[in-house]
């Protein structure tokens, strides 16, 4: 089991969610975050205005997926989140030891 | 060392915290999240009203625990978070390489 | 590749960010959290006032770093986040399987 975490532009969230659902992703968790990347002192565009990159609003997505789907799901996120401009985001993958569905107690693949 | 992450109903947070404290958990981190599970197009009840499941408010818990306690702590969370209704949540466990208590510099088991 | 997660005092965030930038960290993600540590029933000082420790506001930092930098970066965080008082925070390190820069598709070390 893997956990895919993605930091993306907030205004890309709906498009990413729709693409993930089309692919077959049946659940995800979103939280609000702020961040910056390599452009310290340079600029990033947010809602049409240029900012000296400080902490800009980002959406943080978490998606539990089975090992066999992880590469495709990362590709779906990148393809949808990409605008070609600085600040598009970062995606990372970690290994999960165990997952449980609270309602049923199901574990592993059956839990996602 | 393990990190237990749990996405649960916000209105279950206090009960879960109390159960964890009774078990002996001495610290935890909570953040706000939103999410959905498998019921896309179906309904989930939140604060007494039915919603077509979109992004519903959830609480995100993180608990650093020693390996020997992890199974019990997952069980405590599941037992307390469970209502039997869709949307009860998801719990997952990851392996942590290192933990440090900032005030003292203590590491590993001594740090939690 | 490693992910360093740190739960710190919110009023230490700027100082920690500056120290990390001086060290060479080129990006990070921050989110709001609440938490408590071992002082249940004891007190922690927040904005000059004493609180019975319940859920106090904390900043949650995430920093993707290459393996060779991880020890130094944890040290920089601890050195800067430490006030010597209860509630200074917790830092932990997990292993990351894969990182991707969304704009370019670069992976691994090249992506951070
Ligand atoms: N090393 C890092 N650790 C944790 N989060 C990061 C890191 N680098 C970037 N992020 C997060 O990803 C968000 C987007 O980063 P960004 O896309 O600007 O990365 P970048 O490496 O500067 O790429 P680009 O050159 O395309 O701008 C940041 O706002 C931050 O939340
Ligand atoms: N695959 C997933 N990845 C990440 N987070 C998830 C995933 N599935 C669910 N979640 C999170 O858990 C929360 C609760 O999910 P939920 O309990 O509805 O899961 P479910 O699998 O649909 O189970 P149930 O059938 O009991 O509703 C979601 O709102 C979301 O935040
Ligand atoms: N076991 C834990 N799991 C997850 N998060 C924790 C844990 N313990 C502490 N935290 C987080 O770290 C924050 C700061 O904890 P704190 O510094 O009070 O830890 P502590 O172990 O009580 O150390 P101290 O004795 O220095 O106060 C908490 O508010 C919480 O967000
Ligand atoms: Mg950038
Ligand atoms: Mg569900
Ligand atoms: Mg404490």
XYZ file of C-alpha atoms and ligand atoms in Angstrom:
432
model
C 0.000 0.000 0.000
C 1.218 3.497 -0.824
C 0.309 7.038 0.204
C 0.565 9.656 -2.535
C 0.879 13.211 -1.177
C 0.571 16.124 -3.596
C 1.043 19.843 -3.014
C -0.760 21.618 -5.837
C -2.283 24.955 -6.858
C -5.622 25.361 -5.040
C -7.349 26.376 -8.264
C -6.356 23.041 -9.831
C -7.993 20.977 -7.104
C -11.314 20.312 -8.808
C -9.718 19.353 -12.095
C -7.334 16.973 -10.311
C -10.172 15.403 -8.319
C -12.208 14.854 -11.470
C -9.271 13.270 -13.261
C -8.584 10.980 -10.297
C -12.233 9.925 -10.130
C -12.252 9.198 -13.832
C -9.217 7.009 -13.269
C -11.044 5.134 -10.503
C -9.766 6.700 -7.277
C -12.536 6.214 -4.715
C -11.401 8.470 -1.902
C -9.009 11.217 -0.950
C -8.196 13.717 1.761
C -7.505 17.411 1.186
C -6.098 19.990 3.556
C -4.991 23.590 3.303
C -1.280 24.346 3.283
C 1.130 27.118 2.425
C 4.538 26.764 0.914
C 7.302 27.950 -1.291
C 9.685 26.297 -3.712
C 12.961 27.328 -5.336
C 12.001 30.868 -6.477
C 12.874 32.723 -3.274
C 13.388 36.293 -4.436
C 11.763 35.474 -7.757
C 8.073 35.703 -8.514
C 5.106 33.377 -8.784
C 1.684 34.314 -10.146
C -1.311 33.725 -7.857
C -4.833 34.801 -8.879
C -3.447 36.915 -11.664
C -1.041 38.930 -9.505
C 2.712 38.526 -9.204
C 4.093 37.801 -5.748
C 7.627 37.632 -4.532
C 7.457 34.001 -3.556
C 6.871 33.727 0.141
C 4.336 31.313 1.590
C 1.645 30.881 -1.044
C -1.606 28.956 -0.537
C -1.470 25.368 -1.757
C -3.801 22.386 -1.536
C -2.390 19.248 0.064
C -3.867 15.989 -1.235
C -3.449 12.534 0.265
C -4.478 9.422 -1.627
C -4.095 5.860 -0.369
C -3.555 3.538 -3.323
C -2.519 -0.019 -3.998
C 1.038 -0.546 -5.256
C -0.049 -1.443 -8.764
C -1.908 1.864 -9.268
C 0.604 4.251 -7.799
C 2.556 5.131 -10.956
C -0.598 5.826 -12.948
C -2.062 7.974 -10.195
C 1.087 10.057 -9.922
C 0.938 10.501 -13.709
C -2.720 11.582 -13.574
C -1.924 14.177 -10.909
C 1.093 15.555 -12.758
C -0.724 15.720 -16.075
C -3.606 17.639 -14.509
C -1.698 19.849 -12.037
C 0.860 21.019 -14.571
C 0.544 24.532 -16.022
C 4.205 24.873 -17.024
C 4.701 27.780 -14.622
C 6.777 27.929 -11.442
C 4.846 26.803 -8.396
C 2.974 23.905 -10.015
C 3.766 21.687 -7.066
C 5.374 18.556 -5.760
C 4.193 14.956 -5.513
C 5.709 12.289 -3.289
C 5.043 8.651 -2.486
C 5.550 6.819 0.820
C 5.016 3.218 1.853
C 2.119 2.425 4.178
C 2.333 -0.580 6.525
C -1.375 -0.906 7.186
C -4.721 0.667 6.276
C -8.057 0.104 8.009
C -11.605 1.127 7.047
C -13.092 2.310 10.342
C -16.700 1.285 9.640
C -15.957 -2.349 8.793
C -12.478 -3.051 10.140
C -11.404 -4.177 6.650
C -7.646 -3.974 6.090
C -5.094 -3.576 3.288
C -6.376 -3.474 -0.320
C -9.921 -4.112 0.877
C -9.776 -0.945 2.976
C -9.277 1.551 0.139
C 8.676 3.863 15.706
C 5.364 4.244 13.856
C 3.104 7.115 12.855
C -0.620 6.405 13.021
C -2.694 8.777 10.863
C -6.463 8.745 11.237
C -9.130 10.578 9.260
C -12.244 10.654 11.425
C -15.555 12.444 11.953
C -14.845 15.818 13.634
C -17.576 15.222 16.201
C -15.790 12.040 17.323
C -12.527 13.832 18.071
C -13.024 14.375 21.808
C -14.169 10.822 22.412
C -11.182 9.459 20.492
C -8.768 11.716 22.384
C -10.180 10.610 25.713
C -9.939 6.946 24.780
C -6.337 7.407 23.619
C -5.413 9.192 26.836
C -7.005 6.437 28.891
C -4.885 3.974 26.959
C -1.744 5.994 27.757
C -1.104 8.062 24.655
C 0.755 11.160 25.817
C 0.631 13.367 22.772
C -1.038 13.865 19.438
C -1.447 16.331 16.591
C -4.768 17.276 15.001
C -5.438 19.191 11.829
C -8.492 20.046 9.778
C -9.095 18.189 6.529
C -11.819 17.497 4.024
C -12.404 14.330 2.140
C -14.617 11.780 0.543
C -14.697 8.000 0.354
C -16.446 5.492 -1.881
C -19.980 6.960 -1.836
C -19.608 9.393 -4.736
C -23.159 10.026 -5.828
C -24.474 8.463 -2.639
C -25.151 10.262 0.605
C -23.441 10.756 3.938
C -25.052 12.339 7.000
C -23.246 15.336 8.533
C -24.763 17.284 11.467
C -28.096 15.643 10.910
C -28.423 16.560 7.241
C -27.878 14.332 4.225
C -25.258 15.429 1.732
C -24.371 14.042 -1.626
C -20.873 13.086 -0.658
C -18.478 15.702 -1.864
C -15.690 17.012 0.349
C -16.897 16.697 3.919
C -15.065 18.055 6.989
C -12.880 15.484 8.730
C -10.362 15.618 11.552
C -6.863 14.360 10.770
C -5.006 12.855 13.729
C -1.335 11.969 13.901
C 0.073 9.889 16.725
C 3.691 8.803 17.077
C 3.827 5.461 18.876
C 6.310 2.743 19.629
C 6.031 -0.441 17.547
C 4.677 -2.501 20.421
C 1.688 -0.185 20.981
C 0.650 0.408 17.420
C -1.899 -2.394 17.042
C -3.661 -1.483 20.282
C -3.778 2.181 19.380
C -5.283 1.467 15.982
C -7.876 -0.707 17.753
C -8.699 2.066 20.246
C -9.220 4.543 17.408
C -11.386 2.188 15.381
C -13.504 1.185 18.375
C -14.157 4.825 19.253
C -14.469 6.326 15.764
C -16.898 3.692 14.499
C -20.587 4.573 14.191
C -21.422 1.917 11.609
C -22.347 4.558 9.045
C -20.587 5.466 5.801
C -17.896 8.074 6.306
C -16.514 6.775 9.615
C -12.982 7.188 8.354
C -9.666 5.611 7.539
C -6.625 4.786 9.650
C -3.139 4.087 8.316
C 0.267 3.304 9.746
C 3.686 4.288 8.422
C 7.207 3.600 9.636
C 9.180 6.468 11.136
C 12.991 6.465 10.906
C 13.620 8.943 13.686
C 11.781 11.068 16.259
C 13.242 13.930 18.311
C 11.814 15.890 21.269
C 12.789 19.476 20.470
C 13.176 20.690 24.071
C 15.619 17.962 25.158
C 17.002 16.463 21.967
C 15.873 13.014 23.163
C 15.394 10.505 20.333
C 13.452 7.352 19.468
C 11.236 5.812 22.197
C 12.442 8.404 24.710
C 11.110 11.177 22.468
C 7.422 10.205 22.530
C 14.834 10.760 -0.158
C 13.427 11.719 3.250
C 10.498 13.757 4.539
C 11.147 15.739 7.703
C 7.953 16.673 9.559
C 8.166 19.134 12.437
C 5.487 20.307 14.866
C 6.699 23.608 16.318
C 5.524 26.763 18.089
C 3.810 29.023 15.520
C 5.787 32.040 16.714
C 9.018 30.216 15.861
C 8.057 29.606 12.247
C 9.793 32.587 10.664
C 13.012 31.996 12.554
C 13.013 28.327 11.553
C 12.315 29.172 7.904
C 15.166 31.676 7.851
C 17.564 29.198 9.401
C 16.540 26.524 6.888
C 16.996 28.910 3.981
C 20.428 29.900 5.245
C 21.283 26.219 5.334
C 20.141 25.840 1.724
C 16.639 24.393 1.961
C 14.835 25.513 -1.201
C 11.255 24.647 -0.409
C 8.888 23.680 2.350
C 5.223 23.218 3.161
C 3.500 24.597 6.254
C 0.080 23.832 7.637
C -1.843 24.704 10.762
C -2.255 22.072 13.452
C -3.199 21.730 17.079
C -1.743 19.356 19.572
C -0.650 18.453 23.019
C 2.293 16.588 24.504
C 2.990 14.987 27.865
C 1.779 17.838 30.147
C -1.901 16.873 30.334
C -3.124 18.562 33.497
C 0.019 20.690 33.612
C 0.497 24.057 31.962
C 2.104 25.435 28.840
C 2.622 29.130 28.098
C 1.122 30.460 24.835
C 1.306 34.176 23.961
C 2.266 35.040 27.506
C -0.659 33.304 29.181
C -0.660 29.959 30.989
C -2.985 27.285 29.672
C -3.834 23.910 31.046
C -2.450 21.987 28.139
C -5.256 21.000 25.857
C -4.995 21.409 22.097
C -2.637 24.317 21.491
C -1.926 25.863 18.082
C 1.187 24.494 16.406
C 2.765 24.899 12.984
C 3.341 21.708 11.000
C 6.317 21.841 8.612
C 7.165 19.347 5.890
C 10.518 19.390 4.148
C 11.631 16.952 1.451
C 15.383 16.476 1.663
C 18.040 14.202 0.256
C 19.384 11.524 2.614
C 22.735 13.221 3.063
C 21.175 16.450 4.383
C 18.592 15.022 6.711
C 20.625 14.985 9.928
C 21.795 18.560 9.486
C 18.289 19.778 8.705
C 16.858 18.118 11.790
C 19.640 19.783 13.796
C 18.865 23.206 12.303
C 15.189 22.832 13.189
C 15.881 21.685 16.738
C 18.431 24.426 17.365
C 16.010 27.098 16.178
C 12.743 25.723 17.552
C 14.094 25.099 21.049
C 13.184 27.509 23.849
C 13.807 25.067 26.695
C 10.147 25.182 27.724
C 7.523 22.445 27.541
C 5.731 22.404 24.208
C 8.735 23.137 21.995
C 7.695 20.421 19.604
C 8.499 17.173 17.886
C 10.423 16.349 14.714
C 10.234 13.090 12.807
C 11.735 11.625 9.650
C 10.173 9.187 7.189
C 11.465 7.565 4.015
C 10.051 8.707 0.700
C 9.950 6.304 -2.261
C 9.590 8.899 -4.974
C 9.363 12.686 -5.472
C 8.273 14.493 -8.630
C 8.410 18.198 -9.580
C 5.052 18.788 -11.266
C 6.197 21.480 -13.702
C 9.047 19.459 -15.237
C 8.407 15.847 -14.305
C 11.887 15.671 -12.746
C 12.223 12.924 -10.133
C 14.275 12.034 -7.025
C 17.108 14.407 -6.014
C 16.497 16.548 -9.090
C 12.922 17.179 -7.926
C 13.735 18.966 -4.660
N 11.560 20.631 -0.552
C 10.250 20.756 -0.324
N 9.719 20.165 0.751
C 8.405 20.247 1.023
N 7.539 20.906 0.270
C 8.010 21.521 -0.830
C 9.378 21.487 -1.178
N 9.544 22.198 -2.328
C 8.317 22.638 -2.658
N 7.401 22.233 -1.784
C 5.951 22.506 -1.786
O 5.479 22.471 -3.094
C 4.887 23.722 -3.432
C 5.133 24.041 -4.879
O 6.525 24.042 -5.086
P 7.100 24.476 -6.487
O 6.231 23.901 -7.543
O 7.329 25.948 -6.529
O 8.477 23.689 -6.454
P 9.784 24.083 -7.222
O 10.751 23.003 -6.906
O 10.142 25.502 -6.907
O 9.354 23.934 -8.744
P 9.188 25.061 -9.880
O 10.565 25.379 -10.358
O 8.342 24.415 -10.926
O 8.492 26.228 -9.220
C 5.522 24.708 -2.458
O 4.676 25.841 -2.265
C 5.647 23.882 -1.216
O 4.393 23.799 -0.542
N -8.257 6.300 -0.654
C -8.215 7.294 0.247
N -7.109 8.041 0.371
C -7.018 9.041 1.259
N -8.011 9.363 2.093
C -9.143 8.648 2.021
C -9.321 7.591 1.096
N -10.571 7.087 1.268
C -11.129 7.799 2.251
N -10.292 8.731 2.710
C -10.525 9.705 3.786
O -11.278 9.109 4.803
C -12.490 9.834 4.983
C -13.577 8.888 5.354
O -13.703 7.937 4.337
P -14.875 6.877 4.398
O -15.044 6.440 5.810
O -16.080 7.413 3.716
O -14.202 5.724 3.562
P -14.958 4.620 2.746
O -13.898 3.728 2.186
O -15.918 5.274 1.792
O -15.730 3.814 3.871
P -17.337 3.696 4.142
O -17.841 2.696 3.157
O -17.424 3.213 5.548
O -17.888 5.071 3.971
C -12.704 10.551 3.672
O -13.515 11.718 3.863
C -11.305 10.898 3.275
O -10.857 12.052 4.004
N 3.114 11.295 20.407
C 2.847 12.329 19.601
N 2.326 12.100 18.390
C 2.059 13.097 17.530
N 2.263 14.380 17.811
C 2.787 14.676 19.022
C 3.107 13.682 19.978
N 3.596 14.299 21.082
C 3.606 15.613 20.816
N 3.119 15.852 19.584
C 2.960 17.147 18.906
O 4.040 17.986 19.241
C 3.549 19.160 19.869
C 4.529 19.613 20.899
O 4.696 18.568 21.819
P 5.570 18.812 23.104
O 6.759 19.625 22.733
O 4.736 19.339 24.229
O 6.021 17.330 23.393
P 6.417 16.715 24.782
O 6.824 15.310 24.505
O 5.316 16.972 25.772
O 7.736 17.533 25.175
P 7.976 18.603 26.344
O 8.195 17.801 27.584
O 9.188 19.338 25.912
O 6.755 19.470 26.384
C 2.185 18.777 20.424
O 1.358 19.921 20.571
C 1.692 17.840 19.353
O 1.188 18.591 18.242
Mg 8.799 26.897 -7.335
Mg -17.300 6.467 2.577
Mg 4.830 18.884 26.088
